[in-house]
mmCIF file of C-alpha atoms in Angstrom:
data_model
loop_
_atom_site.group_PDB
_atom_site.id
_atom_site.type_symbol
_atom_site.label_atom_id
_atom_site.label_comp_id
_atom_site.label_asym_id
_atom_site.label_seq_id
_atom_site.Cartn_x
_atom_site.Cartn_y
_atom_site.Cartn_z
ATOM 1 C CA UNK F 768 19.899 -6.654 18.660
ATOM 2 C CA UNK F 769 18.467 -7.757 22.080
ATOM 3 C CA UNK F 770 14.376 -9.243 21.778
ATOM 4 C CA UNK F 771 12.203 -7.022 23.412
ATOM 5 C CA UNK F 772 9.231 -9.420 23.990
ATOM 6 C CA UNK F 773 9.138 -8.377 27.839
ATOM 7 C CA UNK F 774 8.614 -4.402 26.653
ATOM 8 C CA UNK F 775 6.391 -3.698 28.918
ATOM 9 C CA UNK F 776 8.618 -4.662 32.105
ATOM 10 C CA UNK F 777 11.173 -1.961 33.412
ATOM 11 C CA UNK F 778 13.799 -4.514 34.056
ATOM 12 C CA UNK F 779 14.673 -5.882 31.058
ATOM 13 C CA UNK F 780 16.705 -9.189 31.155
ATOM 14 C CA UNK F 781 20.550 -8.793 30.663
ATOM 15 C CA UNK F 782 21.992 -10.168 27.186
ATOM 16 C CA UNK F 783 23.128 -13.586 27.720
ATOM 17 C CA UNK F 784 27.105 -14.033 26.470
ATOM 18 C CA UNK F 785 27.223 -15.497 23.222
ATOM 19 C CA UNK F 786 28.271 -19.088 22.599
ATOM 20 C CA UNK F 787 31.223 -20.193 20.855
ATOM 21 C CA UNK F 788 28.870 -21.286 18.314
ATOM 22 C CA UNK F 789 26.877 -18.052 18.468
ATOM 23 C CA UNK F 790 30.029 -15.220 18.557
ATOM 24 C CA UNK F 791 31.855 -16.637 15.302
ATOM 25 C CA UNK F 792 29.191 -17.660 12.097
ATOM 26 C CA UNK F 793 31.581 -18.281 8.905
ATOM 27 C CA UNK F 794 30.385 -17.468 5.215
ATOM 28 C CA UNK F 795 29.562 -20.001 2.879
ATOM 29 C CA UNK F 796 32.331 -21.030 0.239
ATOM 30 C CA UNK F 797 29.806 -20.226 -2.327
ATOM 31 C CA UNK F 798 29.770 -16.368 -1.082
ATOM 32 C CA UNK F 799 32.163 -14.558 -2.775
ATOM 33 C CA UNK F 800 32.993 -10.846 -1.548
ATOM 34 C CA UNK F 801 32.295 -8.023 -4.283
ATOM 35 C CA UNK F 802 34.997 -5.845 -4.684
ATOM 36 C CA UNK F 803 32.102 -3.063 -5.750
ATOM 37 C CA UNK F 804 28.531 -2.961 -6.309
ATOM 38 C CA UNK F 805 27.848 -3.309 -10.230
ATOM 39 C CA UNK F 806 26.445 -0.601 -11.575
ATOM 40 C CA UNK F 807 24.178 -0.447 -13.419
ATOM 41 C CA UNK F 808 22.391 -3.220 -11.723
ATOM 42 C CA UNK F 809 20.669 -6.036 -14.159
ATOM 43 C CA UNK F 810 17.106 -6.381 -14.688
ATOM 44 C CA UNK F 811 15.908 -10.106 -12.713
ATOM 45 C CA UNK F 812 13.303 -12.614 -14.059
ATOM 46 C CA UNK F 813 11.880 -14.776 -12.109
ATOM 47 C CA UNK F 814 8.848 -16.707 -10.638
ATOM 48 C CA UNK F 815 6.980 -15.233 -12.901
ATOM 49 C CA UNK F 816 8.147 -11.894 -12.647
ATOM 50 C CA UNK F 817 10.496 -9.233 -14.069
ATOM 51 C CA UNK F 818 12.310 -6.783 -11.916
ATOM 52 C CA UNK F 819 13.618 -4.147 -13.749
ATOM 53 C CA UNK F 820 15.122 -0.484 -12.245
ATOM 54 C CA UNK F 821 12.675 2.456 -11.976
ATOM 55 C CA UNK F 822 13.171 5.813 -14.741
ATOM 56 C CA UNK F 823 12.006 8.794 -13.367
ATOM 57 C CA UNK F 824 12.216 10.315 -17.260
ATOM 58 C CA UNK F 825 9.428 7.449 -17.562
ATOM 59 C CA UNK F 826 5.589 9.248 -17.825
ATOM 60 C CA UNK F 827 4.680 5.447 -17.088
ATOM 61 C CA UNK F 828 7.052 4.479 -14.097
ATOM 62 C CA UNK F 829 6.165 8.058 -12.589
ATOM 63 C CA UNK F 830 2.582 7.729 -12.946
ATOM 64 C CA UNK F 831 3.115 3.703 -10.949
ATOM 65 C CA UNK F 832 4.726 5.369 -8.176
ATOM 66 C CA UNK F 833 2.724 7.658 -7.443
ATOM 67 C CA UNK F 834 -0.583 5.222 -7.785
ATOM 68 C CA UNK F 835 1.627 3.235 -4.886
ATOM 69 C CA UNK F 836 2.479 5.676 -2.573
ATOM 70 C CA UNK F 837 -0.780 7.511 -2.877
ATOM 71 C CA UNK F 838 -2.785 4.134 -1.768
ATOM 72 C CA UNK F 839 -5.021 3.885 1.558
ATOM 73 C CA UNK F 840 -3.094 0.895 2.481
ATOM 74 C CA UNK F 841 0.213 1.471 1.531
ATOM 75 C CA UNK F 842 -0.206 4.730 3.828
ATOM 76 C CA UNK F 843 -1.516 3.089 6.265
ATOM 77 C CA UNK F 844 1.489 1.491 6.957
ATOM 78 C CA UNK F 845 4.272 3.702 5.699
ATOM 79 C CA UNK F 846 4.865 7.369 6.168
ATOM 80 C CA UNK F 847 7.198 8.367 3.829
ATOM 81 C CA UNK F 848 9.651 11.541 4.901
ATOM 82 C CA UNK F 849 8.960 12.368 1.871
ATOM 83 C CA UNK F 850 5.274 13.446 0.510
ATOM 84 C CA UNK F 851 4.504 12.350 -2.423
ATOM 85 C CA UNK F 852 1.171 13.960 -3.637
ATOM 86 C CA UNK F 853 1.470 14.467 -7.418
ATOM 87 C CA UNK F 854 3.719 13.348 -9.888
ATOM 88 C CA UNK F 855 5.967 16.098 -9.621
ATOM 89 C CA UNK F 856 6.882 15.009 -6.142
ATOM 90 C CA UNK F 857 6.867 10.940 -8.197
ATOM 91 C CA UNK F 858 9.137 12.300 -10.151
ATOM 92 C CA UNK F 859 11.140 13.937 -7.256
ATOM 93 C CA UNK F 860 10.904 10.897 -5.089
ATOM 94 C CA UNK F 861 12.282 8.884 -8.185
ATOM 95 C CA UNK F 862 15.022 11.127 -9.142
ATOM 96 C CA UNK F 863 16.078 10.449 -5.254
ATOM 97 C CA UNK F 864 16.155 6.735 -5.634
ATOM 98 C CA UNK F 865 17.909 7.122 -8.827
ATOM 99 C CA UNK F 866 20.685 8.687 -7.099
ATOM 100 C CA UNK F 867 21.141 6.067 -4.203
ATOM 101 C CA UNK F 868 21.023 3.094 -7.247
ATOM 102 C CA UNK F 869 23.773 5.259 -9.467
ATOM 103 C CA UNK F 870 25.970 5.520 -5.817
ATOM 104 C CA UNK F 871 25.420 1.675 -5.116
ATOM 105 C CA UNK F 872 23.513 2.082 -1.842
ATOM 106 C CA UNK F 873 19.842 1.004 -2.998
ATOM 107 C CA UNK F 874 18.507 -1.063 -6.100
ATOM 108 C CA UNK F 875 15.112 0.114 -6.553
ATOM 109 C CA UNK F 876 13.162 -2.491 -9.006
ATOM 110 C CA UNK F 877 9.563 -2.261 -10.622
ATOM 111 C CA UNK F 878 7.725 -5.485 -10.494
ATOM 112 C CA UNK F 879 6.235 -6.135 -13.494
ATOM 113 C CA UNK F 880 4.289 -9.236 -15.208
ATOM 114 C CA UNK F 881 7.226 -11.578 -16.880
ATOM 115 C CA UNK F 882 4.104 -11.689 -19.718
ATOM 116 C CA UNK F 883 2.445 -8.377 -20.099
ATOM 117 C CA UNK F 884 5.089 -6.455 -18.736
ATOM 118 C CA UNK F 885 1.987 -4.942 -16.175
ATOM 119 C CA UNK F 886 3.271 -3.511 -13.182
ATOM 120 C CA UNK F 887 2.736 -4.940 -9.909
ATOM 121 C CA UNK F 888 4.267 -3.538 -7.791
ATOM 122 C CA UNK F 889 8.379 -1.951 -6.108
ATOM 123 C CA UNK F 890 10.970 -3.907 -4.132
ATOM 124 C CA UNK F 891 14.232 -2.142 -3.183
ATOM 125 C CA UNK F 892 17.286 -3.696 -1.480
ATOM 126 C CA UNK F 893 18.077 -0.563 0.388
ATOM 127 C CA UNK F 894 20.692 0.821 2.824
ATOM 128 C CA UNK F 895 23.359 -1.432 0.827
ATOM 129 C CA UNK F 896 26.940 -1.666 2.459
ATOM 130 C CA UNK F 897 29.626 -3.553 0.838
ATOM 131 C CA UNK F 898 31.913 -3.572 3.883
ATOM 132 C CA UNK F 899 29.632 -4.936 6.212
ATOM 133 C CA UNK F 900 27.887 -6.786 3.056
ATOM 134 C CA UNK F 901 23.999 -6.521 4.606
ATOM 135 C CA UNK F 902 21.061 -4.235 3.448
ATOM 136 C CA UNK F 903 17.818 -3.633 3.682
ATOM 137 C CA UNK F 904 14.514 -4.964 1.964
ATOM 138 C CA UNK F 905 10.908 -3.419 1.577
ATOM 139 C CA UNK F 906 7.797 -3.343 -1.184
ATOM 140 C CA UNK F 907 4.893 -2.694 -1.842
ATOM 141 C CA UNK F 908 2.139 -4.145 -4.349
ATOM 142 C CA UNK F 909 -0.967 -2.064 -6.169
ATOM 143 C CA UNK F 910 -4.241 -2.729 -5.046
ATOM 144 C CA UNK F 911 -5.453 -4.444 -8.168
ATOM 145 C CA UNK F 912 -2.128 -6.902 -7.893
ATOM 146 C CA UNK F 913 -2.564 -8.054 -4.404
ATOM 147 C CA UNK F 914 -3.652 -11.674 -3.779
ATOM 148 C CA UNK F 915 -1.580 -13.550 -6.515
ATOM 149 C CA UNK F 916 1.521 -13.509 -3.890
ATOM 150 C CA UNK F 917 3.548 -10.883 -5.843
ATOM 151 C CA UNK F 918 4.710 -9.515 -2.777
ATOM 152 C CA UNK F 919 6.245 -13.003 -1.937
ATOM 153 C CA UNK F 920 7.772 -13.840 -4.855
ATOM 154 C CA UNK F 921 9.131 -10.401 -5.299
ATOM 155 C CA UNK F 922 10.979 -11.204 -2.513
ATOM 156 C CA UNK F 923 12.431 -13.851 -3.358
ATOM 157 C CA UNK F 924 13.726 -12.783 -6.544
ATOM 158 C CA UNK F 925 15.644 -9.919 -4.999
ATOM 159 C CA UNK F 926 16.576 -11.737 -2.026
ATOM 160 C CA UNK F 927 18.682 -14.241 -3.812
ATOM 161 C CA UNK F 928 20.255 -12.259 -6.283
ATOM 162 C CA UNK F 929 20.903 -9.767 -3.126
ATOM 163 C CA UNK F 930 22.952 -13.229 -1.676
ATOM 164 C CA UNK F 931 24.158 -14.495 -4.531
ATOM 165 C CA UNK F 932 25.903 -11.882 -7.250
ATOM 166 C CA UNK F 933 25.848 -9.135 -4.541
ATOM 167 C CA UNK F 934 27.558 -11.593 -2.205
ATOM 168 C CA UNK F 935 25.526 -9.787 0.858
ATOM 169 C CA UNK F 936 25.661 -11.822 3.779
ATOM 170 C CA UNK F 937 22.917 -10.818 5.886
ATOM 171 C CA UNK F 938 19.696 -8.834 4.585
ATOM 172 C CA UNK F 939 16.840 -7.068 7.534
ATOM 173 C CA UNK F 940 13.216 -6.288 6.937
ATOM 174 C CA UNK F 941 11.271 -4.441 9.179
ATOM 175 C CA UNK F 942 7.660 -3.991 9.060
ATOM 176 C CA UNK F 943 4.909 -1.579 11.728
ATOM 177 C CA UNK F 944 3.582 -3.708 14.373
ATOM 178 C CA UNK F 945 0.517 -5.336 13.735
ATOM 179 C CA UNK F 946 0.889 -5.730 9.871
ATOM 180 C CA UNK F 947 0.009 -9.352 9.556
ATOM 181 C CA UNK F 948 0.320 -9.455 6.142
ATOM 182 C CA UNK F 949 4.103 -8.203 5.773
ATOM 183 C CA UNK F 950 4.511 -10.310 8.708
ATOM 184 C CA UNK F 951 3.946 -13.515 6.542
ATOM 185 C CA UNK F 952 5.476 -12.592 3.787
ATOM 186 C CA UNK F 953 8.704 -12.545 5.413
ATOM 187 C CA UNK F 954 8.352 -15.588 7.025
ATOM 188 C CA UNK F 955 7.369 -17.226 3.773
ATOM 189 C CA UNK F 956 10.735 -16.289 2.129
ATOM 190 C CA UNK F 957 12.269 -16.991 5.090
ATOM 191 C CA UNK F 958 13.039 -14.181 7.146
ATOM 192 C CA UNK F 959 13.355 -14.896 10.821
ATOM 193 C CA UNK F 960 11.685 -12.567 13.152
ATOM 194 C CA UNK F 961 14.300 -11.307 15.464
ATOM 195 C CA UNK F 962 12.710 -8.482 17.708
ATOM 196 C CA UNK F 963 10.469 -5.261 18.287
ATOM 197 C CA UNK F 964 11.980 -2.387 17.417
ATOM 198 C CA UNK F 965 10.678 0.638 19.866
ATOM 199 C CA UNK F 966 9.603 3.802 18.085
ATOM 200 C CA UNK F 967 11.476 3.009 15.381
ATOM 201 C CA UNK F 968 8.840 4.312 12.734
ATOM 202 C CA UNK F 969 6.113 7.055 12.226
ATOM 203 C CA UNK F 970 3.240 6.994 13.148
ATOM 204 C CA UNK F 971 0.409 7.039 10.076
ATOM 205 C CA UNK F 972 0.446 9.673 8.617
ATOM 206 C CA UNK F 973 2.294 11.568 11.120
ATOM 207 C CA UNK F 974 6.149 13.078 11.696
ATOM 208 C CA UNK F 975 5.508 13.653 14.839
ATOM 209 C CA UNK F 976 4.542 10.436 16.541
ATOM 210 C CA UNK F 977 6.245 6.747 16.756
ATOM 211 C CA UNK F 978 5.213 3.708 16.711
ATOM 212 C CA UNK F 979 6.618 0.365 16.832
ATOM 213 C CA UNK F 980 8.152 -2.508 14.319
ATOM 214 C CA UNK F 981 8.930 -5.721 13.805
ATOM 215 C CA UNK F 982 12.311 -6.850 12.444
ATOM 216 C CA UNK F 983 13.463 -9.981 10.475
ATOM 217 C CA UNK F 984 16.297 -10.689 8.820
ATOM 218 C CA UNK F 985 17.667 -13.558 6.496
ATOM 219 C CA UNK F 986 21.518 -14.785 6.120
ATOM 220 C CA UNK F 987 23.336 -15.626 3.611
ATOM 221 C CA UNK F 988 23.623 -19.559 4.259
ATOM 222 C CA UNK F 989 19.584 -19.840 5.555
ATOM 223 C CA UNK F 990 17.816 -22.307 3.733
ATOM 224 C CA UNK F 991 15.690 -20.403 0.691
ATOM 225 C CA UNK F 992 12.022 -21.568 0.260
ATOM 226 C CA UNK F 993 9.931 -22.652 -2.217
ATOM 227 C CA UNK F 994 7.536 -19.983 -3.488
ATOM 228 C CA UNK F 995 6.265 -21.140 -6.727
#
């Protein structure tokens, strides 16, 4: 995808041809293709933290979720096609997430405390395909867990088990302009920002208004960071 740092011009610059070095990037000998996702997917413990799937049959897990998606901040940066209001539509909005995890195209964790077992906050490596062996990352932390860098080291966590057992060789993030914060994060766990994607997002609280985002992405054989 073609940088759109000169947005505001109406003659964008062409793509420049790719390099030798550029059109052909090999994958690492320590990447081995899966055959198929495994299902179902393990819990992952880590910097501190436990990653474990979500239950929607879980009073706990439902009553999380909705705490998440129902928070100022969290909706002032995400507007979820679907609304979730109450913890029927938790439940709903787990039951959906349960499906794309049992057909191998998401793996939707709860971030808990390694310790207590308190829970922190979601990561999901999304939009999975084996073929093309990339995917999709995004989070969120509760209010009361933010500051401690859970958010970070969630990342992390999922991000190198997403490279290493799922054998993915590329993984994107994408985050609304002018989120500093998820902007960071990314960057920390070494995400490289690659672009702005135009209107590729809704508005707050809106379906029918855009707005922009950022994208980063990560690659299999990128150096991983230190986020202890």
């Amino acid at each position: 995808m073609a940088h759109l740092d000169d947005q505001h011009s109406t003659h964008p610059r062409p793509c420049p041809a790719p390099t030798p070095a550029a059109a052909f990037v090999p994958a690492p000998a320590s990447v081995s293709v899966p055959l198929r996702i495994p299902f179902p997917f393990p819990e992952l413990l880590g910097h501190g933290l436990r990653l474990r799937p979500w239950d929607p049959d879980s009073e706990a897990d439902v009553d999380a979720w909705l705490r998440g998606c129902a928070d100022p901040e969290f909706r002032r940066w995400n507007t979820p096609i679907m609304s979730i209001t109450d913890a029927d539509t938790a439940r709903e909005s787990l039951r959906s997430k349960a499906a794309q995890v049992a057909d191998g195209t998401s793996a939707s964790y709860r971030v808990t405390d390694a310790d207590t077992g308190t829970t922190l906050g979601h990561i999901g490596v999304n939009a999975i395909h084996p073929d093309l062996r990339q995917a999709r990352v995004g989070y969120w932390v509760l209010p009361e867990a933010r500051g401690r860098g859970v958010a970070t080291r969630a990342l992390a966590l999922a991000s190198h088990w997403a490279h290493t057992e799922l054998g993915l060789h590329r993984l994107e993030l994408d985050h609304a302009l002018g989120h500093d914060a998820s902007c960071r994060i990314a960057e920390r766990c070494g995400f490289r920002y690659e672009g702005t994607l135009r209107g590729a997002m809704f508005e707050a609280g809106r379906h029918d208004a855009f707005r922009d985002m950022h994208l980063h992405a990560r690659l299999a054989m990128d150096p991983e960071w230190d986020v202890s």
